[in-house]
Short mmCIF file of C-alpha atoms in Angstrom, two decimals:
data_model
loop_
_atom_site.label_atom_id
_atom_site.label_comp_id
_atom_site.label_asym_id
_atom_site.label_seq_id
_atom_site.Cartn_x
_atom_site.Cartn_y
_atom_site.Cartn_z
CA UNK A 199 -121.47 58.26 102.91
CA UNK A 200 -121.25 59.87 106.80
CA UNK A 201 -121.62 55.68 108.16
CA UNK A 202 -118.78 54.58 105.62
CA UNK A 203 -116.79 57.51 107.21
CA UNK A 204 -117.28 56.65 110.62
CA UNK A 205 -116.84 52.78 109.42
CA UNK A 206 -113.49 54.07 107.96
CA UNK A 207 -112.65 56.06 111.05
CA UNK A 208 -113.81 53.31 113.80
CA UNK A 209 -111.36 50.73 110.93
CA UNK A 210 -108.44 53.37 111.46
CA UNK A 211 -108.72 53.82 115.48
CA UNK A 212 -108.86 50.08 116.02
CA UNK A 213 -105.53 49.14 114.06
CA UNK A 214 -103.79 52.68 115.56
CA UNK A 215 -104.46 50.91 119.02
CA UNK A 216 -103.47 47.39 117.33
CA UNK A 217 -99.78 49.71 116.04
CA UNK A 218 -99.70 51.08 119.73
CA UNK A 219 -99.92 47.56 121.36
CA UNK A 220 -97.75 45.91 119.24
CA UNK A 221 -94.97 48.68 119.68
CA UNK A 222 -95.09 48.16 123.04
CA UNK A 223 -94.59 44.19 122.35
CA UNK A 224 -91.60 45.57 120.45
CA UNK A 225 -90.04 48.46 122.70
CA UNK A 226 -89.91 45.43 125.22
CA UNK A 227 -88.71 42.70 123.01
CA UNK A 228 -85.70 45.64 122.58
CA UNK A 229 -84.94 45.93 126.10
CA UNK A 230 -84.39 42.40 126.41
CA UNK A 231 -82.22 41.86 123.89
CA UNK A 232 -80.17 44.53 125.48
CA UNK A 233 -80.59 43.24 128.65
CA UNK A 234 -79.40 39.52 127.37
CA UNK A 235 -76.36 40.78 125.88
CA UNK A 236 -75.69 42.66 128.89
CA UNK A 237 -76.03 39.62 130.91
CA UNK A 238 -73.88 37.68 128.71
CA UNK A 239 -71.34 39.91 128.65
CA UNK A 240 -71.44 40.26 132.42
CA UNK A 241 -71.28 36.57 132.61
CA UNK A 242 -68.20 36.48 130.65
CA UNK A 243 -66.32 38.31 133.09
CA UNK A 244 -66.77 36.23 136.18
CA UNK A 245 -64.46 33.09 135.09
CA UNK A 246 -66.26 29.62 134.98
CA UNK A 247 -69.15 31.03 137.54
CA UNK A 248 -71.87 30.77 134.33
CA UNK A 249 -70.25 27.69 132.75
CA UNK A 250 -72.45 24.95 134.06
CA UNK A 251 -74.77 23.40 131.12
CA UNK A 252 -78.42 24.92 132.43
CA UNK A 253 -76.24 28.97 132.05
CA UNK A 254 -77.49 28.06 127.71
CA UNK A 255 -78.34 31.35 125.47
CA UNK A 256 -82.19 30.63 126.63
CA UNK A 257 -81.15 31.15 129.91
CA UNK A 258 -80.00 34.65 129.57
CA UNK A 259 -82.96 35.60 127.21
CA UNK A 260 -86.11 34.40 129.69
CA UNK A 261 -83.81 36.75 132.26
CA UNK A 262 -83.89 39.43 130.69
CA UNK A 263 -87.44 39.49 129.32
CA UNK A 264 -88.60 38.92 132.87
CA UNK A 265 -86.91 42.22 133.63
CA UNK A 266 -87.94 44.35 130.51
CA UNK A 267 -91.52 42.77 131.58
CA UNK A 268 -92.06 44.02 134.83
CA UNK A 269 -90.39 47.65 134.03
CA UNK A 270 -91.39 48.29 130.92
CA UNK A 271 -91.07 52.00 131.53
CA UNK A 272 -87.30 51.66 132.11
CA UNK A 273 -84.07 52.13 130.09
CA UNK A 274 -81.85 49.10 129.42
CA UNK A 275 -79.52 50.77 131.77
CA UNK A 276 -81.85 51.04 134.57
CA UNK A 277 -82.68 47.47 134.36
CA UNK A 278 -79.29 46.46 134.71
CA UNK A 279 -79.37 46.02 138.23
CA UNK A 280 -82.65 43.88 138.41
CA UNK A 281 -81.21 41.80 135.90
CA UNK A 282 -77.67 41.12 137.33
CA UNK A 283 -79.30 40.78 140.14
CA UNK A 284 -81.01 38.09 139.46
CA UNK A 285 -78.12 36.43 137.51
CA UNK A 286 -76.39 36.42 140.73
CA UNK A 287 -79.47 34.75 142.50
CA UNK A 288 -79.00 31.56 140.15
CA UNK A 289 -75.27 31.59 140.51
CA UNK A 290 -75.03 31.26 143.92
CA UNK A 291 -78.47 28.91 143.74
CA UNK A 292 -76.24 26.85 141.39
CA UNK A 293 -73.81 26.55 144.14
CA UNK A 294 -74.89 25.54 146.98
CA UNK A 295 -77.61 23.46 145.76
CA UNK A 296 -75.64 21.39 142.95
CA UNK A 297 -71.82 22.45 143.35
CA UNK A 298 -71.47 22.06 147.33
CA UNK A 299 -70.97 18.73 148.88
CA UNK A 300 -70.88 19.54 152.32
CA UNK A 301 -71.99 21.67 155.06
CA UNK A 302 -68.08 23.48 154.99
CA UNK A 303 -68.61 24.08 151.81
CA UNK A 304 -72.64 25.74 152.01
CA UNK A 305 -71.37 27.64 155.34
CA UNK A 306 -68.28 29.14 153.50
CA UNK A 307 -70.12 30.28 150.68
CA UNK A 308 -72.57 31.81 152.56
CA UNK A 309 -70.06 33.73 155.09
CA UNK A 310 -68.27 34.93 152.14
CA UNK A 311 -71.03 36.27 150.54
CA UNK A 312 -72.20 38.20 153.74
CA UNK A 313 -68.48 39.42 154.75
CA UNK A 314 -67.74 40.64 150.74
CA UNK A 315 -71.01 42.09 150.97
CA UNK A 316 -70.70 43.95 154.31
CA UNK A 317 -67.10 44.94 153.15
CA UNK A 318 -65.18 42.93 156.26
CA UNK A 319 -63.48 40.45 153.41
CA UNK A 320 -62.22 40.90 149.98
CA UNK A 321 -64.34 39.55 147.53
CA UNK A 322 -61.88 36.89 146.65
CA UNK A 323 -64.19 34.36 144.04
CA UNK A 324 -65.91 35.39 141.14
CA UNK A 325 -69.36 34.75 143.37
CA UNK A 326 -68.51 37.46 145.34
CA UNK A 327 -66.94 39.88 143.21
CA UNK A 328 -70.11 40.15 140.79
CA UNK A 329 -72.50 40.49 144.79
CA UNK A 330 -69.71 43.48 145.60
CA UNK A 331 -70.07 44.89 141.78
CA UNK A 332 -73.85 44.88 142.22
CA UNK A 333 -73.88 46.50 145.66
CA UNK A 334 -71.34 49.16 144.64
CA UNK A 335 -73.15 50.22 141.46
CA UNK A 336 -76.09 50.51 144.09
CA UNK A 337 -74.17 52.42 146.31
CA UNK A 338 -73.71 55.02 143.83
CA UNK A 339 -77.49 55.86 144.11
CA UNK A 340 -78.63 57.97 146.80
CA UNK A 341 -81.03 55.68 147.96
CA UNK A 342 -79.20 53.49 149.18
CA UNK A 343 -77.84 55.19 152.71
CA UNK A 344 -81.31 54.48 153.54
CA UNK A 345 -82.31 50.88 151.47
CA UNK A 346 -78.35 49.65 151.98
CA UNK A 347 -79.58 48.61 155.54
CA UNK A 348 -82.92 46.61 154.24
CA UNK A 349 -80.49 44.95 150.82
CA UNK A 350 -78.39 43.87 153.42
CA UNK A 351 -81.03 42.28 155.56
CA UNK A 352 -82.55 40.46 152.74
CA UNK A 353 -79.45 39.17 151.29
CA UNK A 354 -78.77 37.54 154.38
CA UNK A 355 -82.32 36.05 154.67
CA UNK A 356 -81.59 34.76 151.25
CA UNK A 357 -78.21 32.89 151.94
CA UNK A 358 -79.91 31.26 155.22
CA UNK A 359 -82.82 29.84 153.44
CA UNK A 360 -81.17 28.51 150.78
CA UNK A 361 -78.71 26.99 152.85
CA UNK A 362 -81.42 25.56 155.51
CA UNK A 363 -82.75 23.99 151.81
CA UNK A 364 -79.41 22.21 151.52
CA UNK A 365 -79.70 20.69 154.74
CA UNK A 366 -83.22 19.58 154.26
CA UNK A 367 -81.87 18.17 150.67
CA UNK A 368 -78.77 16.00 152.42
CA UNK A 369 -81.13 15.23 155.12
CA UNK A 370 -83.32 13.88 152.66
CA UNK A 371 -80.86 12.08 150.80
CA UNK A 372 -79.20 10.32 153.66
CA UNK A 373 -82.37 9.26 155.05
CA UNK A 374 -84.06 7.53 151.42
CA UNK A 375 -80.29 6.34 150.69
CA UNK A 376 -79.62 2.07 151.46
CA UNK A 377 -76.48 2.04 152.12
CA UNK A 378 -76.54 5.02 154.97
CA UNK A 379 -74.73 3.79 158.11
CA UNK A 380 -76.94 2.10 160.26
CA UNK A 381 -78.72 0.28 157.27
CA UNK A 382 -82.25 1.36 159.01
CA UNK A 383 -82.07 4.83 156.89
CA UNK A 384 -83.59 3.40 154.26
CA UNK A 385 -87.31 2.36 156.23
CA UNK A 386 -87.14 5.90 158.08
CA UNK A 387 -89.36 8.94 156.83
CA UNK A 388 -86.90 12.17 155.24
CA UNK A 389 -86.91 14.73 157.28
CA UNK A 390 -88.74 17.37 155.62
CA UNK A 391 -90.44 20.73 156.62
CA UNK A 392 -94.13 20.91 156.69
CA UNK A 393 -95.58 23.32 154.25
CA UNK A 394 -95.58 26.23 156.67
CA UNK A 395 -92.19 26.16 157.31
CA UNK A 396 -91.28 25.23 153.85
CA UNK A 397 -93.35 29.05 152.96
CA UNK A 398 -91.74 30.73 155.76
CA UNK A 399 -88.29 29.76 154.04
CA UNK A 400 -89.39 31.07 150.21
CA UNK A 401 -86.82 33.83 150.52
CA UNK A 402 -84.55 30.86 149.00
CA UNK A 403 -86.01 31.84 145.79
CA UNK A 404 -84.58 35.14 145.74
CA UNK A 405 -87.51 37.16 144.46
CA UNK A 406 -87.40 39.62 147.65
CA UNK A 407 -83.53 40.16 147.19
CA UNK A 408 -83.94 40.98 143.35
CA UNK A 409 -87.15 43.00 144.17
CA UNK A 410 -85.41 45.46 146.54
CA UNK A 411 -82.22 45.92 144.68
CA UNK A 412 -84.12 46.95 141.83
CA UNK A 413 -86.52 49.26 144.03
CA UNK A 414 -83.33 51.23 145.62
CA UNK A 415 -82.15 51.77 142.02
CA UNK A 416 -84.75 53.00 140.32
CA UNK A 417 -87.40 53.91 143.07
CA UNK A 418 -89.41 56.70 143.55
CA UNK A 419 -89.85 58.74 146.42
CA UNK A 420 -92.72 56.86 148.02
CA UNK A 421 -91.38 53.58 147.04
CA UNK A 422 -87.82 54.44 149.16
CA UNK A 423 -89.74 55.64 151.91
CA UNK A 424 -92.03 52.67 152.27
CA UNK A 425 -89.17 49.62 151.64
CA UNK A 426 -90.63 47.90 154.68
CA UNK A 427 -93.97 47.93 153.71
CA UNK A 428 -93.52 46.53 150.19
CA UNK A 429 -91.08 44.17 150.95
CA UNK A 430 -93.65 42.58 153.07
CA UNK A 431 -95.90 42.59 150.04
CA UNK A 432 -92.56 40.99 148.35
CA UNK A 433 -92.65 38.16 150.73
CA UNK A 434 -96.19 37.64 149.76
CA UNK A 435 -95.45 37.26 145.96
CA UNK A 436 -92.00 35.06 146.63
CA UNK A 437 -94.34 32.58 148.56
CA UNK A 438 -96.71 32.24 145.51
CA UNK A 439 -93.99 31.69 143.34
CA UNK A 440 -91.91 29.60 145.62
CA UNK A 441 -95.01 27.07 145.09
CA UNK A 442 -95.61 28.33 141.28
CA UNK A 443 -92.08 27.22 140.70
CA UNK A 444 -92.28 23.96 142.68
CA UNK A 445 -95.55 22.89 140.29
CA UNK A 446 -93.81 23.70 137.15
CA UNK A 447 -89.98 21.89 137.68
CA UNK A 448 -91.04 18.53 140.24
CA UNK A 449 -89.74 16.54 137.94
CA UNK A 450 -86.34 18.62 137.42
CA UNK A 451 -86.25 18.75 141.17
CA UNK A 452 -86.95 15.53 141.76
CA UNK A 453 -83.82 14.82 139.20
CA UNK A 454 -81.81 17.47 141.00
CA UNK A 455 -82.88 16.00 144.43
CA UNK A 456 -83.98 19.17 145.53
CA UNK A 457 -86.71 19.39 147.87
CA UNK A 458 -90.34 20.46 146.28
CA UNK A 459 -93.33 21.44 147.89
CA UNK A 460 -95.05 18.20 146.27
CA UNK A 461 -92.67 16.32 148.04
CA UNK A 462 -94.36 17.36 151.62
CA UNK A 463 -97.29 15.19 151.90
CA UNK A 464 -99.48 17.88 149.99
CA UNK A 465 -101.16 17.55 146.47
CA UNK A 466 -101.28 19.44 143.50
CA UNK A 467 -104.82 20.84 143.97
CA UNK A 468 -103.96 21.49 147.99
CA UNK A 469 -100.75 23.64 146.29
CA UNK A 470 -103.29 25.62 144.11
CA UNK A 471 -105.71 26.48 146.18
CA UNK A 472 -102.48 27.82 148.58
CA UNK A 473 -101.54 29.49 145.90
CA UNK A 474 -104.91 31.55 144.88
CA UNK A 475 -104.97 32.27 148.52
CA UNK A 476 -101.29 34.48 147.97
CA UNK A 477 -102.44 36.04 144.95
CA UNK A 478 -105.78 37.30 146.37
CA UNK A 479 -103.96 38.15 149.58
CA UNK A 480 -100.97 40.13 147.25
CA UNK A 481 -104.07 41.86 145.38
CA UNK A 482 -105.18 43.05 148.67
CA UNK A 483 -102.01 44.46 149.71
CA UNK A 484 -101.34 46.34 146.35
CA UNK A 485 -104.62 47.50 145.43
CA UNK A 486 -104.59 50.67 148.45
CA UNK A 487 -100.89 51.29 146.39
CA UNK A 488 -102.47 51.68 143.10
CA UNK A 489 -102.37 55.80 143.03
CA UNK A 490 -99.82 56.47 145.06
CA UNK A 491 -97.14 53.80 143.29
CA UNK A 492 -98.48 52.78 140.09
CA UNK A 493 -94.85 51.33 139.15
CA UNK A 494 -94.29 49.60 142.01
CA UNK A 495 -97.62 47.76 141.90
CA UNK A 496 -97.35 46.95 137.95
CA UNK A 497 -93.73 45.43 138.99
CA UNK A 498 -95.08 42.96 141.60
CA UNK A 499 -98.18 42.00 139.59
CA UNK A 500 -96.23 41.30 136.64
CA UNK A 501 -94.19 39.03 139.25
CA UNK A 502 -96.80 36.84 139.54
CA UNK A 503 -98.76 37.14 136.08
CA UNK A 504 -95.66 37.17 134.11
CA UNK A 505 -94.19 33.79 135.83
CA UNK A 506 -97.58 32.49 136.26
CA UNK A 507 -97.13 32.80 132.29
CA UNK A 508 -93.74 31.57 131.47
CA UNK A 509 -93.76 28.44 133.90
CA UNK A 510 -96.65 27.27 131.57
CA UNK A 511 -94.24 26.18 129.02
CA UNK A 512 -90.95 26.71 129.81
CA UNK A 513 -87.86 26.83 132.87
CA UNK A 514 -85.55 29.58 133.57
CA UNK A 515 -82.35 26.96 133.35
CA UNK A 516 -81.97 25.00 130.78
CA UNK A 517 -81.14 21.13 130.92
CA UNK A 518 -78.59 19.53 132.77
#
């Protein structure tokens, strides 16, 4: 009778922890929903910015969860920031790398984006009004006499490395195109970076720019008083998933013409073993963090365990 009790009782304690966990699956789950409608709706109101065919309903989903993932802790409100921060990442992605067809028109988008952002020009396209929404709503925070300074920084970092990417994409097209002027194009190598530079421009992926918005708007004390610190541990994880992504979407990019990491003379299993070398080097960095920002250290290892993850089987854009 006492071992079927404690059978009973061991039975009972294993499915309360199987309730608990799954709860948690769920409590997430609700956050991004909320977080996907909120994204929809914010897409809504910025005129034709979200209307190219890879902005479908899956889009706005995988956003969100990636969000409710890594903050798990948070309201819907408080994630709003991470996640329209990130929305704006692809938008302007989407625009200079597929909607631009010339240096003018990279160079204006990016000088817009810095001058709206700075507040030396009105934010005069939807692109820039949703960047000046974002910054204002962050601006309402207190943390942000301090972390403006640091969002600004990286938001500039961003716009330059994605548009030094465009030139290495025309560059590459012009060179691998036959009917380029001098008809010698054709036989001469693309100019490409090599793989360190190609790293040392991953803040083209945005990760840094989404990390620190969300970090100013929901950080704690320690977190706002170490911004430099961590967003060198930021740069860490945007390399590994600067390559992550490149392994998952070669073929997209090679349909895109965008420039991948494969594309540099280096293999698959050379990319991987890069790769484990970032995420030991990240684990290094966070684990002295673990006590003193428990958050903060969940957030950037979800980074890279949660993409690591969803780049198995899936894309954040849909098809073309």
């Amino acid at each position: 009778m006492h071992e079927h009790h404690l059978r009973t009782a061991g039975s009972a304690g294993t499915a309360a922890k199987g309730f608990a966990a799954a709860a948690e699956m769920g409590r997430i789950a609700a956050l991004a929903a909320a977080g996907g409608r909120d994204l929809r709706k914010c897409a809504d109101a910025y005129g034709d910015l979200f209307l190219g065919k890879p902005f479908d309903p899956g889009f706005f989903a995988a956003l969100a969860h990636v969000g409710a993932a890594g903050s798990p802790w948070e309201t819907a409100d408080r994630l709003r920031i991470v996640n329209r921060a990130a929305l704006w990442v692809f938008a302007v992605d989407w625009l200079i790398d597929v909607t631009a067809k010339s240096a003018d028109d990279v160079d204006r988008i990016v000088r817009d984006c810095l001058a709206a952002a700075n507040g030396t020009a009105e934010a005069a396209t939807p692109l820039t009004r949703l960047l000046v929404d974002i910054r204002d709503e962050l601006a309402s925070v207190p943390a942000f006499a301090t972390g403006g300074p640091v969002w600004n920084a990286q938001l500039e970092r961003m716009l330059m490395a994605m548009a030094r990417e465009w030139h290495w994409n025309a560059a590459r097209a012009e060179t691998a195109d036959p009917e380029t002027r001098d008809g010698e194009a054709a036989e001469r190598e693309p100019i490409l970076p090599d793989l360190e530079e190609y790293l040392g421009n991953a803040d083209g992926t945005g990760s840094s720019f989404v990390n620190v918005s969300h970090w100013i708007f929901t950080g704690g004390p320690w977190t706002l008083e170490h911004l430099d610190e961590l967003m060198a541990i930021s740069a860490e994880v945007q390399r590994y998933l600067r390559l992550l992504n490149d392994l998952a979407t070669y073929r997209r990019d090679v349909g895109w013409g965008d420039v991948n990491v494969l594309m540099l003379g280096v293999d698959r299993a050379e990319v991987s073993e890069r790769m484990a070398r970032l995420a030991e080097r990240t684990g290094e960095l966070l684990e002295p963090l673990r006590d003193v920002c428990p958050r903060t250290v969940a957030y950037l290892e979800c980074q890279v365990g949660f993409n690591t993850g969803f780049y198995g089987g899936a894309d954040y854009w849909g098809e073309m």
